[in-house]
Structures are given as C-alpha cells and as structure tokens.
Amino acid sequence: MVSCSMKSIKYSLYVFNVLLTISGLGIIITGAVVLSNLYEFKYFLEGKPITASIALILVGVVIFGFAFVGCYGAVKERYNLLVTFAVAVLVIFFVQIILGIIVMIFRNDFSTDMEKSLQDSMRKYADSEIDHKSWDAVQTKFMCCGIKSATEWHDTDSSSFGRYLPRSCCINQNADCANGPSEAYQDGCFSKLEAKVRSNSKLLIGVIIGITIIEIVGMILAGFLSLKLRREAQRK
C-alpha cells in the first residue's frame, strides 16, 4: 500500500513538473510581453514595471530550470534532489510574493508620480532630446495630445511651443497643427498610459498568483515523496 501510494505521488510530482516547465515558459513569455508593451514608455514610469517584468522573466527561467531537477528527482527517486527542488520552489515562492506586493503597490500608487513625470517632461520637450522622443512616442502610439488635453502645450514654459503643437499631436503628422488644438488628437495621454500600465500590471499579478498556487502543490508533493523516500531508506 505504501509502495502504491509512493508511486502515485511520484508520478503526480512528475506531471506537476511538466506543468511547471510549461508555466515557467509562460512566465517568461508574459514578462517579455509586458516588457515589450511598456519599455518605450519607461521614461515616464521610472522603470518600475520594467524592473518587475525583467524580474518575472528571471523567475520564469529559474522555474524552467528547476522543473527539470524536480522531474529527474521524482523519476530517479533521489531524496537530495527532491529536497533541493522543494527548497528552491519555496524560495521562488517568497520572491514571487514580494514581487506581487511590489507590483500591487505600484499599480495603486503610480498615477500621481506618473502625472508629475509627464508635467516635468512636457516643460523640457523643446530642450531635451529624451523628453522630445518620449513624448512623441506616447502621443504617436496612443493618438493622444498633452497630459489631459492638447491645450496644455500652450501652458508650458517653453516659448518654442507657445503657438504650435508638437507634430506628434497632429492628426495629420505630415503637417504642423497650425490652427491649434482643433487639428490635434482630442484625448489626453495620461488616461491612456495609465490604462496601459494598469492592464499590464494586472496581467503580471494574475500570472504570479497562478504560478504561486501551482508551486504550493509542487512543494506539498515533493515534501510527501521526500518523506516517504526517507522512511523507506530508514527501514532498509
């Protein structure tokens, strides 16, 4: 009966590790997608979601690697490998919890900091290449103008844009918005950028929660199998 139970746990752990391998690959892909979605806007986001997505990719790589250790340990019934696997998954589990908390805090608190970043950058648009490129990227990507409206460009400290709007604001980008806001995109960029960050943060949190649940199951299975292997070794 003990042998049958052990065999059942062994193959359950093997199946789990196959799922964990797939999950690790899924985490890598998710992190890469979020990184791709937000990287061009990193200047306004202070790099926080970028750092989180890179960290998630690294976690996925580690999970992918240790899943093979778990598979081998389960098939070969190696006690030391199973213990190593369980400890590694536990460490990854806590890293993901911390990462999830960081993403949740950022998701709830980033709006004020991002709006201030946009305001500071708008004032430097004419004089700073990085601010110029960052604003043009946002306005072109989201088809928006200004933080909340196109008229904000007329309120900046830069005299270069006291009359004309940036070309990236214009519906027809082959010509300047010579007649002002009526020829520019009407939506502000803040709400669109905010929605983009929130949706990607939600994706990160969802993946972290999903893989955390899978890891709990894996730690339990590895613990049971390790315990049974140790008891059988003591009987011999």
Short mmCIF file of C-alpha atoms in Angstrom, two decimals:
data_model
loop_
_atom_site.label_atom_id
_atom_site.label_comp_id
_atom_site.label_asym_id
_atom_site.label_seq_id
_atom_site.Cartn_x
_atom_site.Cartn_y
_atom_site.Cartn_z
CA MET A 1 0.00 0.00 0.00
CA VAL A 2 2.91 2.29 0.89
CA SER A 3 4.60 1.46 -2.44
CA CYS A 4 1.41 2.16 -4.36
CA SER A 5 0.96 5.49 -2.54
CA MET A 6 4.56 6.42 -3.18
CA LYS A 7 4.26 5.55 -6.85
CA SER A 8 1.16 7.71 -7.12
CA ILE A 9 2.92 10.70 -5.52
CA LYS A 10 5.99 10.10 -7.69
CA TYR A 11 4.07 10.33 -10.96
CA SER A 12 1.89 13.16 -9.68
CA LEU A 13 5.08 15.09 -8.99
CA TYR A 14 6.39 14.21 -12.44
CA VAL A 15 3.19 15.51 -14.09
CA PHE A 16 3.36 18.59 -11.88
CA ASN A 17 6.90 19.34 -13.04
CA VAL A 18 5.85 19.06 -16.67
CA LEU A 19 3.15 21.64 -15.90
CA LEU A 20 5.70 23.74 -14.00
CA THR A 21 8.04 23.66 -17.00
CA ILE A 22 5.22 24.92 -19.21
CA SER A 23 4.32 27.53 -16.58
CA GLY A 24 7.94 28.71 -16.44
CA LEU A 25 7.89 29.19 -20.18
CA GLY A 26 4.56 31.02 -19.85
CA ILE A 27 6.05 33.35 -17.23
CA ILE A 28 8.99 34.14 -19.50
CA ILE A 29 6.61 34.96 -22.36
CA THR A 30 4.35 37.07 -20.13
CA GLY A 31 7.29 39.04 -18.75
CA ALA A 32 8.59 39.59 -22.28
CA VAL A 33 5.16 40.78 -23.50
CA VAL A 34 4.82 43.28 -20.62
CA LEU A 35 8.40 44.45 -21.16
CA SER A 36 7.67 44.97 -24.86
CA ASN A 37 4.40 46.81 -24.12
CA LEU A 38 5.88 49.25 -21.61
CA TYR A 39 9.55 49.61 -22.50
CA GLU A 40 9.13 52.57 -24.86
CA PHE A 41 7.32 54.46 -22.07
CA LYS A 42 9.85 53.64 -19.34
CA TYR A 43 10.97 57.27 -19.06
CA PHE A 44 7.61 58.29 -17.58
CA LEU A 45 7.26 55.18 -15.40
CA GLU A 46 10.62 55.46 -13.60
CA GLY A 47 11.42 51.91 -14.70
CA LYS A 48 9.30 50.19 -12.03
CA PRO A 49 7.08 47.97 -14.20
CA ILE A 50 10.08 47.34 -16.45
CA THR A 51 12.07 46.06 -13.47
CA ALA A 52 9.14 43.90 -12.37
CA SER A 53 8.76 42.33 -15.82
CA ILE A 54 12.51 41.61 -16.05
CA ALA A 55 12.38 40.04 -12.57
CA LEU A 56 9.45 37.89 -13.69
CA ILE A 57 11.40 36.72 -16.74
CA LEU A 58 14.30 35.71 -14.46
CA VAL A 59 11.88 33.87 -12.16
CA GLY A 60 10.49 32.04 -15.18
CA VAL A 61 13.99 30.98 -16.26
CA VAL A 62 14.77 29.68 -12.76
CA ILE A 63 11.44 27.82 -12.56
CA PHE A 64 12.03 26.33 -16.01
CA GLY A 65 15.44 25.07 -14.89
CA PHE A 66 14.40 23.68 -11.50
CA ALA A 67 11.40 21.90 -13.04
CA PHE A 68 13.91 19.58 -14.74
CA VAL A 69 15.59 18.96 -11.39
CA GLY A 70 12.20 18.05 -9.92
CA CYS A 71 11.40 15.73 -12.83
CA TYR A 72 14.72 13.93 -12.55
CA GLY A 73 14.48 13.67 -8.77
CA ALA A 74 10.95 12.24 -8.97
CA VAL A 75 11.74 9.68 -11.69
CA LYS A 76 15.03 8.55 -10.11
CA GLU A 77 13.65 8.85 -6.56
CA ARG A 78 16.61 10.94 -5.42
CA TYR A 79 15.93 12.29 -1.94
CA ASN A 80 18.57 15.06 -2.07
CA LEU A 81 17.34 16.37 -5.42
CA LEU A 82 13.74 16.43 -4.21
CA VAL A 83 14.71 18.36 -1.08
CA THR A 84 16.74 20.80 -3.22
CA PHE A 85 13.76 21.20 -5.54
CA ALA A 86 11.33 21.82 -2.66
CA VAL A 87 13.62 24.42 -1.05
CA ALA A 88 14.21 26.15 -4.41
CA VAL A 89 10.47 26.33 -5.11
CA LEU A 90 9.92 27.71 -1.59
CA VAL A 91 12.48 30.46 -2.20
CA ILE A 92 10.95 31.26 -5.60
CA PHE A 93 7.52 31.28 -3.92
CA PHE A 94 8.58 34.02 -1.47
CA VAL A 95 10.34 36.00 -4.22
CA GLN A 96 7.10 35.96 -6.23
CA ILE A 97 5.07 37.06 -3.21
CA ILE A 98 7.41 40.04 -2.74
CA LEU A 99 7.30 40.79 -6.46
CA GLY A 100 3.49 40.60 -6.45
CA ILE A 101 3.27 43.00 -3.49
CA ILE A 102 5.61 45.46 -5.25
CA VAL A 103 3.54 45.34 -8.44
CA MET A 104 0.29 45.81 -6.48
CA ILE A 105 1.68 48.78 -4.56
CA PHE A 106 2.97 50.35 -7.77
CA ARG A 107 -0.34 49.68 -9.54
CA ASN A 108 -2.23 51.53 -6.80
CA ASP A 109 0.18 54.45 -6.31
CA PHE A 110 1.87 55.15 -9.62
CA SER A 111 -0.69 57.61 -11.06
CA THR A 112 0.43 60.69 -9.08
CA ASP A 113 4.12 60.10 -9.77
CA MET A 114 3.47 59.46 -13.46
CA GLU A 115 1.43 62.64 -13.85
CA LYS A 116 4.21 64.67 -12.22
CA SER A 117 6.74 62.99 -14.50
CA LEU A 118 4.65 63.92 -17.55
CA GLN A 119 4.35 67.53 -16.36
CA ASP A 120 8.10 67.89 -15.77
CA SER A 121 8.89 66.27 -19.12
CA MET A 122 6.42 68.46 -21.03
CA ARG A 123 8.25 71.60 -19.85
CA LYS A 124 11.54 70.19 -21.18
CA TYR A 125 10.15 68.98 -24.52
CA ALA A 126 11.83 71.62 -26.69
CA ASP A 127 15.21 71.48 -24.97
CA SER A 128 15.74 67.81 -24.15
CA GLU A 129 16.08 65.09 -26.78
CA ILE A 130 14.97 62.30 -24.44
CA ASP A 131 11.85 64.22 -23.38
CA HIS A 132 11.14 65.09 -27.01
CA LYS A 133 11.40 61.45 -28.12
CA SER A 134 9.48 60.12 -25.12
CA TRP A 135 6.54 62.46 -25.67
CA ASP A 136 6.47 61.82 -29.40
CA ALA A 137 6.43 58.06 -28.77
CA VAL A 138 3.49 58.32 -26.36
CA GLN A 139 1.44 60.71 -28.49
CA THR A 140 2.00 58.75 -31.68
CA LYS A 141 1.35 55.36 -30.08
CA PHE A 142 -1.85 56.34 -28.28
CA MET A 143 -3.04 59.02 -30.71
CA CYS A 144 -3.30 61.50 -27.85
CA CYS A 145 -2.07 65.00 -27.08
CA GLY A 146 -0.89 66.55 -23.84
CA ILE A 147 -1.43 65.11 -20.39
CA LYS A 148 -5.18 65.61 -20.25
CA SER A 149 -5.76 67.82 -23.31
CA ALA A 150 -3.94 69.43 -26.22
CA THR A 151 -4.29 72.92 -24.72
CA GLU A 152 -1.72 72.07 -22.04
CA TRP A 153 1.06 72.50 -24.59
CA HIS A 154 0.24 76.23 -24.70
CA ASP A 155 0.74 76.45 -20.93
CA THR A 156 4.31 75.09 -20.90
CA ASP A 157 7.32 77.23 -20.08
CA SER A 158 8.80 76.52 -23.49
CA SER A 159 8.34 79.50 -25.81
CA SER A 160 9.00 77.25 -28.80
CA PHE A 161 5.58 75.70 -28.36
CA GLY A 162 3.61 78.71 -27.31
CA ARG A 163 1.80 78.79 -30.65
CA TYR A 164 2.20 75.42 -32.33
CA LEU A 165 1.67 71.92 -31.03
CA PRO A 166 4.22 69.08 -31.39
CA ARG A 167 3.79 67.32 -34.73
CA SER A 168 3.18 64.03 -32.90
CA CYS A 169 -0.05 65.62 -31.61
CA CYS A 170 -1.39 66.26 -35.07
CA ILE A 171 -3.97 64.01 -36.70
CA ASN A 172 -2.11 64.67 -39.94
CA GLN A 173 1.51 64.27 -38.84
CA ASN A 174 2.84 65.37 -42.21
CA ALA A 175 1.92 68.93 -41.29
CA ASP A 176 2.03 71.08 -38.17
CA CYS A 177 -1.21 71.76 -36.29
CA ALA A 178 -1.08 75.35 -37.49
CA ASN A 179 -4.64 76.07 -36.41
CA GLY A 180 -4.14 74.73 -32.91
CA PRO A 181 -5.92 72.03 -30.88
CA SER A 182 -8.74 71.55 -33.40
CA GLU A 183 -6.30 69.69 -35.69
CA ALA A 184 -4.82 67.62 -32.86
CA TYR A 185 -5.84 64.45 -31.09
CA GLN A 186 -8.50 65.30 -28.53
CA ASP A 187 -7.71 62.68 -25.90
CA GLY A 188 -5.08 63.28 -23.24
CA CYS A 189 -2.20 60.82 -22.89
CA PHE A 190 -2.33 60.35 -19.12
CA SER A 191 -5.51 58.25 -19.06
CA LYS A 192 -4.34 56.07 -21.96
CA LEU A 193 -0.90 55.48 -20.49
CA GLU A 194 -2.44 54.81 -17.08
CA ALA A 195 -4.82 52.21 -18.57
CA LYS A 196 -1.91 50.55 -20.39
CA VAL A 197 0.15 50.25 -17.21
CA ARG A 198 -2.79 49.00 -15.14
CA SER A 199 -3.73 46.30 -17.66
CA ASN A 200 -0.14 45.05 -17.86
CA SER A 201 0.24 45.17 -14.07
CA LYS A 202 -2.96 43.15 -13.77
CA LEU A 203 -1.51 40.58 -16.17
CA LEU A 204 1.67 40.32 -14.07
CA ILE A 205 -0.30 39.90 -10.84
CA GLY A 206 -2.57 37.26 -12.39
CA VAL A 207 0.38 35.20 -13.62
CA ILE A 208 2.15 35.49 -10.25
CA ILE A 209 -0.97 34.29 -8.39
CA GLY A 210 -1.50 31.41 -10.82
CA ILE A 211 2.07 30.11 -10.66
CA THR A 212 2.14 30.54 -6.86
CA ILE A 213 -0.82 28.16 -6.50
CA ILE A 214 0.94 25.61 -8.72
CA GLU A 215 4.13 25.92 -6.65
CA ILE A 216 2.28 25.23 -3.40
CA VAL A 217 1.03 21.94 -4.87
CA GLY A 218 4.56 21.11 -6.03
CA MET A 219 6.10 21.75 -2.62
CA ILE A 220 3.50 19.52 -0.94
CA LEU A 221 4.09 16.67 -3.42
CA ALA A 222 7.87 16.97 -3.18
CA GLY A 223 7.64 17.01 0.61
CA PHE A 224 5.47 13.88 0.73
CA LEU A 225 7.71 11.98 -1.69
CA SER A 226 10.89 13.04 0.14
CA LEU A 227 9.39 11.92 3.45
CA LYS A 228 8.39 8.52 2.06
CA LEU A 229 11.81 8.01 0.46
CA ARG A 230 13.48 8.81 3.75
CA ARG A 231 11.24 6.40 5.70
CA GLU A 232 11.88 3.62 3.21
CA ALA A 233 15.64 4.25 3.40
CA GLN A 234 15.47 4.01 7.22
CA ARG A 235 13.65 0.67 7.03
CA LYS A 236 16.39 -0.90 4.88
#
